[in-house]
mmCIF file of C-alpha atoms in Angstrom:
data_model
loop_
_atom_site.group_PDB
_atom_site.id
_atom_site.type_symbol
_atom_site.label_atom_id
_atom_site.label_comp_id
_atom_site.label_asym_id
_atom_site.label_seq_id
_atom_site.Cartn_x
_atom_site.Cartn_y
_atom_site.Cartn_z
ATOM 1 C CA MET A 1 80.639 62.978 -78.842
ATOM 2 C CA LEU A 2 80.893 60.060 -81.581
ATOM 3 C CA LYS A 3 77.037 60.248 -81.686
ATOM 4 C CA GLN A 4 77.102 64.025 -82.410
ATOM 5 C CA LEU A 5 79.742 63.333 -85.193
ATOM 6 C CA GLU A 6 77.484 60.655 -86.712
ATOM 7 C CA GLU A 7 74.579 63.144 -86.655
ATOM 8 C CA ILE A 8 76.712 65.828 -88.246
ATOM 9 C CA LYS A 9 77.789 63.362 -90.869
ATOM 10 C CA SER A 10 74.264 62.045 -91.721
ATOM 11 C CA SER A 11 72.654 65.555 -91.952
ATOM 12 C CA ALA A 12 75.578 66.900 -94.095
ATOM 13 C CA LEU A 13 75.326 64.178 -96.558
ATOM 14 C CA GLN A 14 71.620 64.226 -96.771
ATOM 15 C CA GLU A 15 71.646 68.016 -97.204
ATOM 16 C CA LEU A 16 74.342 67.598 -99.893
ATOM 17 C CA GLY A 17 72.073 65.274 -101.997
ATOM 18 C CA SER A 18 69.515 67.917 -102.363
ATOM 19 C CA ILE A 19 71.817 70.731 -103.395
ATOM 20 C CA ASN A 20 71.218 71.863 -107.065
ATOM 21 C CA ASN A 21 73.719 74.735 -107.683
ATOM 22 C CA ILE A 22 77.041 76.060 -106.712
ATOM 23 C CA LYS A 23 75.879 78.805 -104.485
ATOM 24 C CA GLN A 24 73.997 76.437 -102.212
ATOM 25 C CA LEU A 25 77.028 74.234 -102.432
ATOM 26 C CA GLU A 26 79.343 76.909 -101.036
ATOM 27 C CA ALA A 27 76.755 77.773 -98.297
ATOM 28 C CA TRP A 28 76.894 74.007 -97.457
ATOM 29 C CA GLN A 29 80.672 74.174 -97.317
ATOM 30 C CA VAL A 30 80.639 77.009 -94.882
ATOM 31 C CA ARG A 31 78.072 75.491 -92.758
ATOM 32 C CA TYR A 32 79.629 72.146 -92.380
ATOM 33 C CA LEU A 33 83.433 72.464 -93.172
ATOM 34 C CA GLY A 34 83.802 76.247 -92.341
ATOM 35 C CA LYS A 35 85.712 77.843 -89.451
ATOM 36 C CA LYS A 36 82.601 77.961 -87.079
ATOM 37 C CA SER A 37 81.010 74.648 -88.014
ATOM 38 C CA GLN A 38 80.113 72.064 -85.433
ATOM 39 C CA LEU A 39 82.766 69.759 -86.878
ATOM 40 C CA THR A 40 85.562 72.362 -86.349
ATOM 41 C CA LYS A 41 84.295 72.933 -82.908
ATOM 42 C CA ILE A 42 84.594 69.264 -82.020
ATOM 43 C CA LEU A 43 87.936 69.148 -83.466
ATOM 44 C CA ARG A 44 89.185 72.229 -81.507
ATOM 45 C CA SER A 45 87.640 70.686 -78.189
ATOM 46 C CA LEU A 46 89.624 67.470 -78.520
ATOM 47 C CA ALA A 47 92.345 68.913 -76.322
ATOM 48 C CA THR A 48 90.144 68.892 -73.474
ATOM 49 C CA LEU A 49 89.261 65.197 -73.737
ATOM 50 C CA PRO A 50 91.130 62.290 -71.892
ATOM 51 C CA LEU A 51 93.773 60.626 -74.042
ATOM 52 C CA ASP A 52 92.025 57.377 -74.691
ATOM 53 C CA GLU A 53 88.690 59.046 -75.794
ATOM 54 C CA ARG A 54 90.777 61.759 -77.694
ATOM 55 C CA LYS A 55 92.190 59.117 -79.901
ATOM 56 C CA THR A 56 88.862 57.465 -80.993
ATOM 57 C CA VAL A 57 86.887 60.885 -81.217
ATOM 58 C CA GLY A 58 89.693 62.509 -83.175
ATOM 59 C CA ALA A 59 90.243 59.549 -85.573
ATOM 60 C CA TYR A 60 86.408 59.479 -86.231
ATOM 61 C CA ALA A 61 86.136 63.200 -86.550
ATOM 62 C CA ASN A 62 88.985 63.347 -89.172
ATOM 63 C CA GLU A 63 87.365 60.429 -91.060
ATOM 64 C CA VAL A 64 84.082 62.537 -91.060
ATOM 65 C CA LYS A 65 85.993 65.546 -92.299
ATOM 66 C CA VAL A 66 87.702 63.577 -95.019
ATOM 67 C CA ASN A 67 84.407 61.919 -96.134
ATOM 68 C CA LEU A 68 82.463 65.376 -96.223
ATOM 69 C CA GLU A 69 85.441 66.861 -98.203
ATOM 70 C CA ASN A 70 85.464 64.082 -100.776
ATOM 71 C CA SER A 71 81.672 64.204 -101.257
ATOM 72 C CA LEU A 72 81.985 67.892 -101.567
ATOM 73 C CA GLU A 73 84.592 67.603 -104.485
ATOM 74 C CA GLN A 74 82.418 64.963 -106.217
ATOM 75 C CA LYS A 75 79.202 67.054 -106.022
ATOM 76 C CA GLU A 76 81.107 70.097 -107.122
ATOM 77 C CA GLN A 77 82.304 68.283 -110.129
ATOM 78 C CA VAL A 78 78.962 66.870 -110.993
ATOM 79 C CA LEU A 79 77.348 70.512 -110.762
ATOM 80 C CA ARG A 80 80.062 71.894 -112.768
ATOM 81 C CA GLU A 81 79.771 69.467 -115.468
ATOM 82 C CA ALA A 82 75.878 69.923 -115.552
ATOM 83 C CA GLU A 83 76.556 73.817 -115.679
ATOM 84 C CA LEU A 84 78.850 73.266 -118.369
ATOM 85 C CA ALA A 85 76.526 71.058 -120.390
ATOM 86 C CA ALA A 86 73.563 73.330 -119.974
ATOM 87 C CA SER A 87 75.633 76.520 -121.117
ATOM 88 C CA ALA A 88 76.715 74.437 -124.177
ATOM 89 C CA LYS A 89 73.230 73.521 -124.821
ATOM 90 C CA ARG A 90 72.179 77.063 -124.594
ATOM 91 C CA GLU A 91 74.786 78.606 -126.702
ATOM 92 C CA ALA A 92 75.192 75.748 -129.235
ATOM 93 C CA ILE A 93 75.622 76.968 -132.868
ATOM 94 C CA ASP A 94 73.691 75.114 -135.478
ATOM 95 C CA ILE A 95 75.848 74.568 -138.417
ATOM 96 C CA THR A 96 73.024 73.608 -140.698
ATOM 97 C CA LEU A 97 71.815 77.284 -140.715
ATOM 98 C CA PRO A 98 72.939 79.601 -143.566
ATOM 99 C CA SER A 99 75.692 82.099 -142.559
ATOM 100 C CA ARG A 100 75.405 85.802 -142.816
ATOM 101 C CA PRO A 101 76.644 87.120 -145.927
ATOM 102 C CA PHE A 102 79.948 88.799 -145.553
ATOM 103 C CA PRO A 103 80.304 92.020 -147.572
ATOM 104 C CA VAL A 104 83.070 91.724 -150.056
ATOM 105 C CA GLY A 105 84.961 94.788 -151.144
ATOM 106 C CA HIS A 106 83.789 98.411 -151.051
ATOM 107 C CA LEU A 107 82.734 101.240 -153.285
ATOM 108 C CA HIS A 108 85.347 103.087 -155.139
ATOM 109 C CA PRO A 109 85.104 106.980 -154.666
#
């Protein structure tokens, strides 16, 4: 079971490195940290293990989960900053351009 946890961790981190947008990140979160993920299934099956094995597997499973959650937060922050920078670059206002003339006053009837 420890080998299975190590495989989940390595594949999740490898896949996380190739994510480029927020939607892919949300799909990754569902796949690896969601209710039906392999990691969650392992955590739920801890009750069926013997006590000595439960301690080691449970501790490592929680360590993997915390590691994946921290990696998710870091990647989300990086993607949000990149998205913000891209939108700021797209919507930037050039202050060196002349402004539009503002109509002053109106015609008297």
